[in-house]
Coordinates of N, CA, C and O in Angstrom, one line a residue:
V209 N 0.8 -1.2 0.0 CA 0.0 0.0 0.0 C 0.9 1.3 0.0 O 0.6 2.2 -0.7
T210 N 1.9 1.3 0.8 CA 2.8 2.4 0.8 C 3.5 2.5 -0.5 O 3.7 3.7 -1.0
R211 N 3.9 1.4 -1.1 CA 4.5 1.4 -2.5 C 3.6 2.1 -3.5 O 4.1 2.8 -4.4
S212 N 2.3 1.9 -3.4 CA 1.4 2.4 -4.4 C 1.3 4.0 -4.2 O 1.1 4.7 -5.2
V213 N 1.5 4.5 -3.0 CA 1.5 5.9 -2.8 C 2.8 6.5 -3.4 O 2.8 7.5 -4.1
L214 N 3.9 5.8 -3.2 CA 5.2 6.3 -3.7 C 5.2 6.2 -5.2 O 5.8 7.1 -5.9
A215 N 4.5 5.3 -5.8 CA 4.5 5.1 -7.3 C 3.5 6.1 -7.9 O 3.3 6.1 -9.1
G216 N 2.7 6.8 -7.1 CA 1.7 7.7 -7.6 C 0.4 7.1 -8.0 O -0.4 7.7 -8.6
E217 N 0.2 5.8 -7.6 CA -1.0 5.1 -8.0 C -2.2 5.5 -7.0 O -3.3 5.3 -7.4
R218 N -1.8 6.0 -5.9 CA -2.8 6.4 -4.9 C -2.3 7.7 -4.2 O -1.1 8.0 -4.1
D219 N -3.2 8.6 -3.8 CA -2.9 9.8 -3.1 C -2.6 9.6 -1.6 O -1.7 10.2 -1.0
V220 N -3.4 8.6 -1.1 CA -3.3 8.4 0.4 C -3.2 6.9 0.6 O -3.9 6.1 -0.1
A221 N -2.4 6.4 1.5 CA -2.4 5.0 1.8 C -3.7 4.5 2.4 O -4.4 5.2 3.0
E222 N -3.9 3.2 2.1 CA -5.2 2.6 2.6 C -5.1 2.5 4.1 O -4.0 2.4 4.7
N223 N -6.3 2.6 4.7 CA -6.3 2.6 6.2 C -7.3 1.6 6.7 O -8.5 1.6 6.4
K224 N -6.8 0.6 7.5 CA -7.6 -0.4 8.0 C -7.5 -0.5 9.5 O -8.3 -1.3 10.1
I225 N -6.6 0.2 10.1 CA -6.3 0.0 11.6 C -6.6 1.3 12.4 O -7.3 1.2 13.4
F226 N -6.1 2.4 12.0 CA -6.2 3.7 12.7 C -7.4 4.5 12.2 O -7.9 4.2 11.1
A227 N -7.7 5.6 12.9 CA -8.7 6.5 12.4 C -8.4 7.2 11.1 O -9.3 7.6 10.4
H228 N -7.1 7.3 10.8 CA -6.6 7.9 9.6 C -5.4 7.1 9.1 O -4.8 6.4 9.8
P229 N -5.0 7.2 7.8 CA -3.8 6.5 7.3 C -2.6 6.9 8.1 O -2.4 8.1 8.4
L230 N -1.7 6.0 8.4 CA -0.5 6.3 9.1 C 0.7 6.6 8.2 O 1.5 7.5 8.5
P231 N 0.9 5.8 7.1 CA 2.0 6.2 6.3 C 2.0 7.6 5.8 O 1.0 8.1 5.4
F232 N 3.2 8.3 5.9 CA 3.3 9.7 5.5 C 2.4 10.6 6.3 O 2.0 11.6 5.7
N233 N 2.1 10.3 7.5 CA 1.2 11.0 8.3 C 1.6 11.0 9.7 O 2.4 10.2 10.2
V234 N 1.0 11.9 10.5 CA 1.2 11.9 12.0 C -0.2 12.1 12.5 O -1.0 12.9 12.1
I235 N -0.6 11.2 13.5 CA -1.9 11.3 14.1 C -1.9 11.7 15.5 O -1.4 10.9 16.4
P236 N -2.4 12.9 15.9 CA -2.4 13.3 17.3 C -3.5 12.7 18.1 O -4.3 13.4 18.7
H237 N -3.6 11.4 18.1 CA -4.7 10.7 18.8 C -4.3 9.3 19.1 O -4.1 8.5 18.1
I238 N -4.0 9.0 20.3 CA -3.7 7.6 20.8 C -4.7 7.3 21.9 O -4.7 7.9 22.9
D239 N -5.5 6.2 21.7 CA -6.4 5.7 22.7 C -7.7 6.6 22.7 O -7.8 7.5 21.8
K240 N -8.6 6.5 23.6 CA -9.9 7.1 23.6 C -9.8 8.6 24.2 O -9.0 8.8 25.1
F241 N -10.6 9.5 23.6 CA -10.6 10.8 24.1 C -11.4 10.8 25.5 O -12.4 10.1 25.6
Q242 N -10.9 11.6 26.4 CA -11.5 11.7 27.7 C -12.3 13.0 27.8 O -12.2 13.9 26.9
E243 N -13.1 13.2 28.9 CA -14.0 14.4 29.0 C -13.2 15.7 29.0 O -13.7 16.7 28.6
N244 N -11.9 15.6 29.5 CA -11.1 16.8 29.6 C -10.4 17.2 28.3 O -9.6 18.2 28.2
G245 N -10.7 16.5 27.2 CA -10.1 16.8 25.9 C -8.8 16.0 25.6 O -8.3 16.0 24.5
Y246 N -8.2 15.4 26.7 CA -7.0 14.7 26.5 C -7.3 13.2 26.1 O -8.5 12.8 26.4
T247 N -6.4 12.5 25.6 CA -6.7 11.1 25.3 C -6.2 10.3 26.6 O -5.5 10.8 27.4
K248 N -6.6 9.0 26.6 CA -6.3 8.2 27.8 C -4.7 8.0 27.8 O -4.1 8.0 28.9
E249 N -4.1 7.9 26.7 CA -2.6 7.8 26.6 C -2.0 9.0 27.2 O -1.0 8.9 27.9
E250 N -2.5 10.2 26.8 CA -1.9 11.4 27.4 C -2.1 11.5 28.9 O -1.1 11.9 29.6
M251 N -3.2 11.1 29.4 CA -3.4 11.1 30.8 C -2.5 10.0 31.5 O -1.9 10.3 32.6
K252 N -2.2 8.9 30.8 CA -1.3 7.9 31.4 C 0.1 8.5 31.5 O 0.8 8.3 32.5
V253 N 0.5 9.2 30.5 CA 1.8 9.8 30.5 C 1.9 10.8 31.7 O 2.9 10.9 32.5
T254 N 0.8 11.6 31.9 CA 0.8 12.6 33.0 C 0.9 11.9 34.3 O 1.7 12.2 35.2
W255 N 0.0 10.8 34.5 CA 0.0 10.1 35.8 C 1.3 9.4 36.1 O 1.8 9.4 37.2
E256 N 1.9 8.7 35.0 CA 3.1 8.0 35.2 C 4.3 8.9 35.5 O 5.2 8.6 36.3
T257 N 4.3 10.1 34.8 CA 5.4 11.1 35.1 C 5.4 11.5 36.5 O 6.4 11.5 37.2
R258 N 4.2 11.8 37.0 CA 4.1 12.3 38.4 C 4.5 11.1 39.4 O 5.3 11.4 40.3
K259 N 4.1 9.9 39.1 CA 4.4 8.8 39.9 C 5.9 8.5 39.9 O 6.5 8.4 41.0
I260 N 6.5 8.4 38.7 CA 7.9 8.0 38.6 C 8.8 9.1 39.2 O 9.8 8.8 39.9
C261 N 8.4 10.4 39.1 CA 9.2 11.5 39.6 C 8.8 11.9 41.0 O 9.5 12.8 41.6
G262 N 7.9 11.2 41.6 CA 7.5 11.5 43.0 C 6.9 12.8 43.2 O 7.1 13.5 44.2
L263 N 6.1 13.2 42.2 CA 5.5 14.6 42.2 C 4.0 14.5 42.8 O 3.4 13.5 42.7
A264 N 3.6 15.6 43.3 CA 2.2 15.7 43.8 C 1.2 15.5 42.7 O 1.5 15.7 41.5
D265 N 0.0 15.0 43.1 CA -1.0 14.7 42.1 C -1.5 15.9 41.3 O -2.0 15.8 40.2
D266 N -1.3 17.1 41.9 CA -1.7 18.3 41.2 C -0.5 19.0 40.5 O -0.7 20.1 40.0
F267 N 0.7 18.4 40.5 CA 1.8 19.0 39.8 C 1.5 19.1 38.3 O 1.0 18.1 37.7
P268 N 1.7 20.3 37.7 CA 1.2 20.4 36.3 C 2.1 19.7 35.3 O 3.3 19.9 35.2
V269 N 1.5 18.7 34.6 CA 2.2 18.0 33.5 C 1.1 17.9 32.4 O 0.0 17.6 32.7
S270 N 1.6 18.1 31.2 CA 0.7 18.1 30.1 C 1.4 17.6 28.8 O 2.7 17.8 28.7
C271 N 0.8 16.9 28.0 CA 1.4 16.4 26.7 C 0.3 16.1 25.7 O -0.8 16.1 26.0
T272 N 0.8 16.0 24.5 CA 0.0 15.6 23.3 C 0.6 14.3 22.8 O 1.8 14.3 22.4
A273 N 0.0 13.2 22.8 CA 0.5 11.9 22.3 C 0.2 11.9 20.8 O -1.0 12.1 20.4
V274 N 1.2 11.6 20.0 CA 1.1 11.5 18.6 C 1.6 10.2 18.1 O 2.7 9.7 18.4
R275 N 0.8 9.6 17.2 CA 1.2 8.3 16.6 C 2.0 8.7 15.3 O 1.5 9.4 14.5
I276 N 3.2 8.2 15.3 CA 4.1 8.4 14.1 C 4.5 7.1 13.5 O 4.6 6.1 14.3
P277 N 4.8 7.0 12.3 CA 5.1 5.7 11.6 C 6.6 5.4 11.8 O 7.4 5.5 10.9
T278 N 6.9 4.9 13.0 CA 8.3 4.4 13.3 C 8.1 3.0 13.8 O 7.0 2.6 14.2
S279 N 9.2 2.3 13.7 CA 9.2 0.8 14.1 C 8.8 0.6 15.5 O 7.9 -0.1 15.8
R280 N 9.6 1.2 16.4 CA 9.4 0.9 17.8 C 10.0 1.8 18.8 O 10.5 1.4 19.8
A281 N 10.0 3.1 18.6 CA 10.5 4.1 19.5 C 9.5 5.1 19.8 O 8.7 5.6 19.0
H282 N 9.5 5.5 21.1 CA 8.7 6.6 21.6 C 9.5 7.9 21.6 O 10.7 7.8 21.9
S283 N 8.9 9.0 21.4 CA 9.6 10.3 21.4 C 8.8 11.3 22.2 O 7.6 11.2 22.1
E284 N 9.5 12.2 22.8 CA 8.8 13.3 23.5 C 9.5 14.6 23.4 O 10.7 14.6 23.5
S285 N 8.8 15.7 23.2 CA 9.3 17.0 23.4 C 8.9 17.5 24.7 O 7.7 17.5 25.1
I286 N 9.9 17.9 25.5 CA 9.6 18.2 27.0 C 10.0 19.6 27.3 O 11.1 20.1 26.9
V287 N 9.2 20.3 28.0 CA 9.5 21.6 28.5 C 9.4 21.5 30.0 O 8.3 21.2 30.6
A288 N 10.5 21.7 30.7 CA 10.5 21.6 32.2 C 10.6 22.9 32.8 O 11.6 23.7 32.5
L289 N 9.7 23.3 33.7 CA 9.8 24.6 34.4 C 10.4 24.5 35.7 O 10.1 23.5 36.5
F290 N 11.2 25.5 36.1 CA 12.0 25.5 37.3 C 11.7 26.8 38.1 O 11.3 27.8 37.5
E291 N 12.0 26.8 39.4 CA 11.9 28.0 40.2 C 13.0 29.0 39.9 O 12.8 30.2 40.0
N292 N 14.2 28.5 39.5 CA 15.3 29.3 39.3 C 15.7 29.3 37.8 O 15.3 28.4 37.1
P293 N 16.5 30.3 37.4 CA 17.0 30.3 36.0 C 17.7 29.0 35.6 O 18.3 28.3 36.5
V294 N 17.5 28.6 34.4 CA 18.1 27.4 33.9 C 19.5 27.6 33.4 O 19.9 28.6 32.8
D295 N 20.4 26.6 33.8 CA 21.8 26.5 33.4 C 21.9 25.4 32.4 O 22.0 24.2 32.8
V296 N 21.8 25.6 31.1 CA 21.8 24.6 30.1 C 23.1 23.7 30.2 O 23.0 22.5 30.1
A297 N 24.3 24.3 30.5 CA 25.5 23.6 30.6 C 25.4 22.6 31.8 O 25.9 21.5 31.7
A298 N 24.9 23.0 32.9 CA 24.7 22.2 34.0 C 23.7 21.0 33.7 O 24.0 19.9 34.1
A299 N 22.7 21.3 33.0 CA 21.7 20.3 32.6 C 22.4 19.3 31.7 O 22.2 18.1 31.9
R300 N 23.1 19.8 30.8 CA 23.9 18.9 29.8 C 24.8 18.0 30.6 O 24.8 16.8 30.3
K301 N 25.5 18.5 31.6 CA 26.5 17.7 32.4 C 25.7 16.7 33.2 O 26.1 15.5 33.2
A302 N 24.6 17.0 33.8 CA 23.8 16.1 34.6 C 23.3 15.0 33.7 O 23.3 13.8 34.1
L303 N 22.9 15.3 32.5 CA 22.4 14.3 31.6 C 23.5 13.4 31.1 O 23.3 12.2 30.9
E304 N 24.7 13.9 30.8 CA 25.8 13.1 30.4 C 26.2 12.1 31.4 O 26.6 11.0 31.1
E305 N 26.0 12.4 32.7 CA 26.4 11.5 33.8 C 25.2 10.6 34.3 O 25.4 9.7 35.1
A306 N 24.0 10.8 33.8 CA 22.8 10.1 34.3 C 22.9 8.7 33.7 O 23.0 8.5 32.5
P307 N 22.6 7.7 34.5 CA 22.6 6.3 34.0 C 21.3 6.1 33.2 O 20.3 6.7 33.4
G308 N 21.5 5.4 32.1 CA 20.3 5.1 31.2 C 20.0 6.2 30.2 O 19.1 6.1 29.5
V309 N 20.9 7.2 30.2 CA 20.7 8.4 29.3 C 21.9 8.5 28.4 O 23.1 8.3 28.8
K310 N 21.6 8.7 27.1 CA 22.7 9.0 26.1 C 22.5 10.4 25.6 O 21.5 10.6 24.9
L311 N 23.4 11.3 25.9 CA 23.2 12.6 25.4 C 23.6 12.7 23.9 O 24.7 12.3 23.5
V312 N 22.7 13.1 23.0 CA 22.9 13.2 21.6 C 22.5 14.6 21.3 O 21.3 14.9 21.0
D313 N 23.5 15.5 21.3 CA 23.1 16.9 21.3 C 24.2 17.8 20.6 O 24.9 18.5 21.3
N314 N 24.4 17.6 19.3 CA 25.4 18.4 18.6 C 24.7 18.8 17.3 O 24.8 18.2 16.3
V315 N 24.1 20.0 17.4 CA 23.3 20.5 16.2 C 24.2 20.9 15.1 O 23.8 20.8 13.9
D316 N 25.5 21.2 15.4 CA 26.4 21.6 14.3 C 26.7 20.4 13.4 O 27.0 20.5 12.2
K317 N 26.7 19.2 14.0 CA 26.9 17.9 13.3 C 25.6 17.2 12.9 O 25.6 16.1 12.5
L318 N 24.5 17.9 13.2 CA 23.1 17.4 13.0 C 22.9 16.1 13.8 O 22.3 15.2 13.3
E319 N 23.4 16.1 15.0 CA 23.2 15.0 15.9 C 22.2 15.3 17.0 O 22.4 16.3 17.8
Y320 N 21.1 14.6 17.0 CA 20.0 14.8 18.0 C 19.2 13.5 18.1 O 19.4 12.6 17.2
P321 N 18.4 13.3 19.1 CA 17.6 12.1 19.2 C 16.7 11.8 18.1 O 16.0 12.8 17.6
M322 N 16.6 10.6 17.6 CA 15.7 10.2 16.6 C 15.3 8.8 16.8 O 16.1 7.9 17.3
P323 N 14.0 8.4 16.5 CA 13.6 7.0 16.7 C 14.5 6.0 15.9 O 14.8 5.0 16.5
I324 N 15.0 6.4 14.8 CA 15.8 5.4 14.0 C 17.1 5.1 14.7 O 17.7 4.0 14.5
T325 N 17.7 6.1 15.5 CA 18.9 5.8 16.2 C 18.7 5.3 17.6 O 19.6 4.6 18.2
A326 N 17.5 5.6 18.2 CA 17.2 5.1 19.5 C 16.8 3.6 19.5 O 17.0 2.9 20.5
T327 N 16.2 3.1 18.4 CA 15.8 1.8 18.3 C 16.9 0.8 18.5 O 18.0 1.0 17.8
G328 N 16.7 -0.2 19.3 CA 17.8 -1.2 19.5 C 18.7 -0.9 20.7 O 19.6 -1.7 20.9
Q329 N 18.6 0.2 21.4 CA 19.5 0.4 22.5 C 18.7 0.7 23.8 O 17.5 1.1 23.8
Y330 N 19.3 0.3 24.9 CA 18.6 0.4 26.2 C 18.6 1.9 26.7 O 17.6 2.2 27.4
D331 N 19.6 2.6 26.4 CA 19.6 4.0 26.9 C 18.6 4.9 26.1 O 18.3 4.7 25.0
I332 N 18.1 5.9 26.8 CA 17.2 6.9 26.2 C 18.1 8.0 25.7 O 18.9 8.6 26.3
E333 N 17.9 8.4 24.4 CA 18.6 9.5 23.8 C 17.9 10.8 24.2 O 16.7 10.9 24.2
V334 N 18.7 11.8 24.6 CA 18.3 13.1 25.0 C 19.1 14.2 24.3 O 20.3 14.0 24.2
G335 N 18.4 15.2 23.7 CA 19.1 16.2 23.0 C 18.3 17.4 22.7 O 17.2 17.6 23.3
R336 N 18.8 18.3 21.9 CA 18.1 19.6 21.6 C 17.9 20.4 22.8 O 16.9 21.1 23.0
L337 N 18.8 20.3 23.8 CA 18.7 21.1 25.0 C 18.8 22.6 24.7 O 19.7 23.0 24.0
R338 N 17.9 23.4 25.3 CA 17.9 24.8 25.1 C 17.0 25.5 26.2 O 16.1 24.8 26.7
E339 N 17.3 26.7 26.4 CA 16.4 27.5 27.2 C 15.1 27.7 26.4 O 15.2 28.0 25.2
N340 N 14.0 27.5 27.0 CA 12.7 27.8 26.4 C 12.5 29.3 26.3 O 12.7 30.0 27.3
I341 N 12.0 29.8 25.1 CA 11.9 31.2 25.0 C 10.5 31.7 25.3 O 10.2 32.9 25.3
A342 N 9.6 30.8 25.6 CA 8.2 31.2 25.9 C 8.0 31.3 27.4 O 7.1 32.0 27.9
F343 N 8.7 30.6 28.2 CA 8.6 30.6 29.7 C 9.9 30.9 30.4 O 10.9 30.5 29.9
D344 N 9.8 31.6 31.5 CA 11.0 31.9 32.3 C 11.4 30.6 33.0 O 10.5 29.8 33.4
N345 N 12.7 30.5 33.2 CA 13.2 29.3 34.0 C 12.8 28.0 33.4 O 12.4 27.1 34.2
A346 N 12.8 27.9 32.1 CA 12.4 26.6 31.5 C 13.4 26.0 30.6 O 14.1 26.8 29.9
L347 N 13.6 24.7 30.6 CA 14.5 24.0 29.8 C 13.7 23.1 28.8 O 12.7 22.5 29.2
E348 N 14.0 23.2 27.6 CA 13.3 22.4 26.6 C 14.3 21.4 26.0 O 15.5 21.7 25.7
F349 N 13.8 20.2 25.7 CA 14.6 19.1 25.2 C 13.8 18.0 24.5 O 12.5 18.0 24.7
F350 N 14.4 17.2 23.7 CA 13.7 16.1 23.0 C 14.3 14.8 23.4 O 15.5 14.7 23.5
V351 N 13.5 13.8 23.6 CA 14.0 12.4 24.0 C 13.4 11.4 23.1 O 12.2 11.5 22.6
C352 N 14.1 10.3 22.8 CA 13.6 9.1 22.1 C 14.1 7.9 22.8 O 15.3 7.8 23.3
G353 N 13.3 6.9 22.8 CA 13.7 5.6 23.5 C 13.0 4.4 22.9 O 11.8 4.5 22.4
D354 N 13.6 3.3 22.8 CA 13.1 2.1 22.3 C 12.1 1.5 23.4 O 12.5 1.0 24.4
Q355 N 10.8 1.6 23.1 CA 9.8 1.2 24.1 C 9.8 -0.3 24.4 O 9.3 -0.8 25.4
L356 N 10.4 -1.1 23.5 CA 10.5 -2.6 23.8 C 11.7 -2.9 24.7 O 11.6 -3.8 25.5
L357 N 12.7 -2.1 24.6 CA 13.9 -2.4 25.5 C 13.9 -1.5 26.7 O 14.4 -1.9 27.8
R358 N 13.3 -0.3 26.7 CA 13.3 0.6 27.8 C 11.9 1.1 28.0 O 11.6 2.3 27.9
G359 N 11.0 0.2 28.4 CA 9.7 0.6 28.7 C 9.4 0.6 30.1 O 10.3 0.6 31.0
A360 N 8.1 0.6 30.5 CA 7.7 0.7 31.9 C 8.2 -0.5 32.7 O 8.6 -0.3 33.9
A361 N 8.3 -1.7 32.2 CA 8.7 -2.8 33.0 C 10.2 -2.7 33.4 O 10.6 -2.8 34.6
L362 N 11.1 -2.3 32.4 CA 12.5 -2.2 32.8 C 12.7 -1.0 33.7 O 13.5 -1.1 34.7
N363 N 12.0 0.1 33.5 CA 12.1 1.2 34.4 C 11.7 0.9 35.8 O 12.3 1.3 36.8
A364 N 10.6 0.1 35.9 CA 10.2 -0.4 37.3 C 11.3 -1.2 38.0 O 11.5 -1.0 39.2
V365 N 11.9 -2.1 37.2 CA 13.0 -2.9 37.8 C 14.2 -1.9 38.2 O 14.7 -2.1 39.3
I366 N 14.5 -1.0 37.4 CA 15.6 -0.1 37.7 C 15.3 0.8 38.9 O 16.1 0.9 39.8
V367 N 14.1 1.3 39.0 CA 13.7 2.1 40.2 C 13.7 1.2 41.4 O 14.2 1.6 42.5
G368 N 13.2 0.0 41.3 CA 13.1 -0.9 42.4 C 14.5 -1.3 42.9 O 14.8 -1.2 44.1
E369 N 15.5 -1.5 42.0 CA 16.9 -1.8 42.4 C 17.5 -0.6 43.1 O 18.2 -0.7 44.1
A370 N 17.2 0.6 42.6 CA 17.8 1.8 43.2 C 17.2 2.0 44.6 O 17.9 2.4 45.5
M371 N 15.9 1.7 44.8 CA 15.3 1.8 46.1 C 15.8 0.8 47.1 O 16.0 1.2 48.3
I372 N 16.1 -0.4 46.6 CA 16.8 -1.3 47.5 C 18.2 -0.9 47.9 O 18.6 -0.9 49.1
E373 N 18.9 -0.4 46.9 CA 20.3 0.1 47.1 C 20.3 1.3 48.1 O 21.2 1.4 48.9
N374 N 19.4 2.2 48.0 CA 19.4 3.4 48.9 C 18.6 3.2 50.2 O 18.5 4.1 51.0
G375 N 18.1 2.0 50.4 CA 17.4 1.7 51.6 C 15.9 2.1 51.7 O 15.3 1.9 52.7
A376 N 15.4 2.7 50.6 CA 14.0 3.1 50.6 C 13.0 1.9 50.5 O 11.9 2.0 51.0
L377 N 13.5 0.8 50.0 CA 12.7 -0.4 49.9 C 13.4 -1.5 50.6 O 14.6 -1.9 50.3
K378 N 12.8 -2.1 51.7 CA 13.4 -3.1 52.4 C 12.8 -4.5 52.1 O 11.6 -4.6 51.8
T379 N 13.6 -5.5 52.0 CA 13.1 -6.8 51.7 C 12.5 -7.4 53.0 O 12.7 -6.9 54.1
K380 N 11.7 -8.5 52.9 CA 11.1 -9.1 54.1 C 12.1 -9.6 55.1 O 11.9 -9.6 56.3
A381 N 13.3 -10.0 54.6 CA 14.4 -10.5 55.5 C 14.9 -9.4 56.3 O 15.5 -9.6 57.4
D382 N 14.8 -8.1 55.9 CA 15.3 -7.0 56.7 C 14.4 -6.7 57.8 O 14.5 -6.0 58.7

């Protein structure tokens, strides 16, 4: 079907699975729409972000989930707001040293996170670090990760291991 679009035999790829054709398209709709206008997937990202980061239930988190035609990588554009001014160099250094993170951020060499390069690796690619120009004290960046290798299950194991190591989670024998 994709071949027929490339050959000029069709204007749009056939669609049998999603609400709209996926080849050569981006669909800002994953899962069912909720009463608040967000989709269930977008709310799951919001809830999971708060939970993983230990944030309050009312901590402001928002996203738009978009289905893109990639093999198996998730991507996010993130704007993080802080109380104090952002130091991009310090953020870059922290990300370089963070376990499970691969800093891919050299725009002069056109190096930044992409699904095609994140697929097949356990680390999450992070790049396009910059001060956000719309909000004070905000850092903006882009991330990509292979959801089959670095999904919720692996993250849960990593968080659990860290909690055992730092004493926050005790085994029954303790």
